[in-house]
C-alpha cells in the first residue's frame, strides 16, 4: 500500500520474504547412466553430498543496523497512546529466520515493553540486560528458567561460548505481553520510502530513501514512569507464545535481546498539544474580537465622555499611547501604530517621491485633540537608521547617487552647450531615411568632383539656464539612461530592500509596541499596513541625498532600483505567543483564501515562545496541525483510531474523518484481559474481540494485511482550524 506526501512517497509492504531463510542446508546429487532406457550405471552410483549454511543475524545485532527508535532513547513525553517501534536498515531481517516448526514463516523478532518493577534484571526499567554466553541462553543453570529450544546445527563451540545480551522475564508477565503466533505478522511490516531529499521533522527518525523493516510493540505505556523496550528473538519459542504460557514448572523465560532502550511516559510534566491548541483558539469561539491585535480595555463603568470615547476608538484602531518629546522640548504622548493593524488601514496622503532628509513630512497632527500620530514618521526614521547602520548599504547608495549625478551633469552639459554641432545628429538621422542606401550607391558611381567644398558651419544655439538644462533630463531617452545608471550603480540595494519589505530587520518592539497586544498563550491575526512599509523603505532609500541635484534625481534613482526588485509585500499575518512554540518549534500550517492556498512569505521565531507568520493575502481559513514527525503508531486522542482510506489511488492513506470505534475506545474493547492481577495494556489483535477483524469489518472486501493495519495505526496529528466569520464588520476584522 502506498501513501504520498509532496516530498516523499511511502509504501507499506506486508513483509519481505527471502527465498531461503538462515540455516544449514544439505545438497545431494546422484549420477545415473542410461542407454535405450536401460540403466547402464553398473554397481557403482556416483553420489555427492554437501552442506551449506546461510548465515544471518541471530544472537547479536550490530548497532549500525538500527535506523530509528520511537520514542527515542531517553525521551520524556506524553506517550500513553503510542506503540513503541524500531526501524531497521536491513528490510529482510525480521524474516531471515523462522519460528521452528512454522511453515508460514512469521517474523522471529518481537518488540516487548516493560514497566518499572516488572523485571528482576531491570527493576527501574532502564533498558538493562545481562551478558551471558549463548550456551547459558540455551540451557540456563536455573532449574525453572527456560531458554529457547534451538537446534545444534549452525551453533558450533565458538558460537556457544560467544557473549550475548539476555533477559529473564517472569513467566506470567511473558504470557501477558508476548504476541501470539498469529498476531506476529501484524506487528512487522516493510516501509519503502522514496524521497526528494532527506527530511527531518524535529524527530529522532529521518525519512530517507530506502527500504526498511519496522517492528511495533503491542503494549501501550499507559501509566506514568519509565519503560524499557527490548527487541527480542522468539526463535525456539514455538508453542510457548499462547495464553497457556511457556509450560509447566517454569518461573521465567530467558530471551536473547538484540536491542534495548528506555523512555519516560510523563503526561503531566510535558507539552499537552491539544490543550494548547484549544487554548489559542478558545477566546475566538464566540467572538473573533479577542484574536485581533489591539488593546482591549475594561468596559466603562458609566457613560464615557468625549475624551474617553476618542481614546477607546484609537485603541480599537490598533494604536497605543507612547511618550513623545516635541521639537520644542516639551514631553507629551503621541499615538503609535506599527505595520500590524486590526483593521484594513486607509492609505494616508502621498507626500511624493522627491526624497527627504528628515521624518517631519510623515508626522500626522490631529488638530482636534492636539496629538501627533507618529507611526509613519517612526517607520521612516527606522528605515533611515537601519540603512545608516549598514556601511555596505550606505556606501553603495552614496556611490550610486554620485554616479547618477555625474551622468546627469554630463547630459545637461551636452544639452546646454551652445557650440555643440548638430551635424552629427543630423547625419545619423539621414542614415535612417528611406532610400539613403540607393542614393549612396548613385553618388559613389558619379564622376569625381574637383575642388574643395565649403564645410557646413556648426549650429549655434543659445546657452540654456540651470532650470532649462535640468528640464532636458525629463526627455524619455534621458530618463531611461538615468534609470539604467542607477540600476548599474546599486546592484545589492534591491535585495537589501526586499528583505526590509518583509520586515526582517525591524525590531519586534516596532511591530508589537505594547505587551498587552500579545499576552502569553495568545494568537493574534492582523492586516499589514502597506503605507507603513512604504515609509520604512523610503527612509532607507532616501539615504545619500546631499544636494538639490540628488533630490531632483531621486525619482530616477528609485525607479532604477524598483525595476530590478522582486518584492513580496505581506498583506496579512499572525502572531502566536505560547509554550507550544517553544516545545514544538515546527508544525504544519495550511493557509487558504477563497478555497485556494495562499503563500506564506515569512515564518520566523522572533522569540523562543513567539512565532511570526506573514502572508500575501488575508486568509479566511488557517489550519494548524501537529507535525507528522516521521511515522508513528498508536491511538489518536480519545483512544480511538482515525480511519484511513485503503482504496488504491490518490486518497490512499488519507483520513476518512471518522473514528474507530464509533463509540467507546480501543482500550475498552480490544485489549487483553488481566493476567495474575496485573494488567499491562496489551492489544488483542486476533480472535474474538480482536482489533484486526474489527477493523476489517470497517473495510469490506479488503485484505487483513500487516500493511493495511500499519496505515490504520499511523498517528493522526492534532489539528486546529480557524475560519473567518462573514459579518458586517468583516472589512475591518482579520
C-alpha angles and dihedrals in degrees: 000000000000132000122182139211129184088255102033148020120219125193121194111210123188094229145320108240117195119223088243129015125226116284146090115302128193119210119197126188130183129188122211128178122214133182122190088348091306124122109243097167092110124208096317119075117194109232131176126187125183134171124218130184127212106206127203140155110305118145104009130039119202112237091231089066091069111090100177145346129209123229088028122242108280093007121151123200148101099307101149092116096042127103104211114233141183127213118209126200092219103073095192096050101099091055100040090094133035140217102259111260096017117118097184089063106221112188118284094218131079135180113228126190123207131186133213116297095015103099122056090207093050111023094165093050094238095144095259123161137182122246112228136154121264087248091058090046092056097039112026118201090226110090098219097042115094126202130192120298102236130172118245090233109110093010107100128174093274093055091043090061096040118109125249136170116259140183131199110215121191109250095238092049091047091054091047097055110021114104116250116245092253091048096054097082091059093055096062134052141155121254115205108194124191114181138173090224140346110290130198122184102191087280139118090247124075115202105221133160114279146075119282138177118230125199119193129199121234097216129085117217092227102161122066115258143067123324131193121212120202129188101213137183116241093186107132095022099098112144090016097083098075130100090268090070133225095317140271124317091025122131098168143007121226114219132190108236120208100177135009137183139151139220138178126242104214108164094165105045097044139066117303100202098184092050092049093049090048091048092055093049098036099084090057099049094098103015126023091206095093089058094060123097101249140101112260111202122197117276114271116262092224140358106321120231126234094270092049092048089051092050093047091050090052091051090048089056090056100259125139127198115247133180112265131189112206123220088255089061098252118135119228136134132268137190119258130187122174128210093284111080135173090223138044096269116223115238114253122228112290112247093195136249100266092114132251138216098205137035095239092106090060096054115108116207119201104208096190094064100019094238134130127232101213099176098106093037090053090050091051093048091047092051090051092047093050091049094049090047090060108070093190093054094044093048093050094048092047093048092047091051091051092050090048092049092049091051091049092050090051092050092047090049092057091045095049103038108108097204097052106121118237092203093095093056091044091051092052090050092052091051089061095049118110114260095021092122094052091047091050092054091048092051093049091052093051122096116274116265117230124218132041123288122224112251116241110254119244116259112250117211128183116265113260122233124235095266092046092048092052089047089063087066088071092069109114097239092049091048089054092051092049093050091049089051091053092048092049094047097052108042098157099037095084092056091048091051092046089057090049089050089065089050093243095143096042116110113242092239089066091052097044106020098179129045090222089068091067112023122179116290094018140127122206130190121201148172120238117237104226092194089060090054090047090053090049092051091045092054090054099044094045089070114116100033103140107145139038088252090056088053091048092050095044094098091053090047092052092045092051091051094043091052092068100033122110102200123181102195113197119231101185143357149163138243125208124191109183146119083251089074094049095047097034106033094170124048135150120261130182117194119194136182120186091350094304126105113247130209123270103216098183138008116178140157100233089179132008091264099029129083126191122197127181126195135193092230137027105263124223093196132034121183118193120191135186106250116266088231096199113302120314131175132223142074129320125233111303090034091272135124118242101222118234130205114263097182113115113255141060093318095059110128095011119129117266089205093239133101135229121251098029089214129023122005142281089251090058096050114021111043130097120265122255116285121206092343093303123104117198104181099245124168118245102216107174140030126029110354091010120151095226097061091040092055091044089058088062090059109042114199096021127115122256091232131158089238093055091047091051091053091053092050095052105120114250111224120239111262132201120189127200116194125185117239121234103231139143091260094052095115090061098041130074 
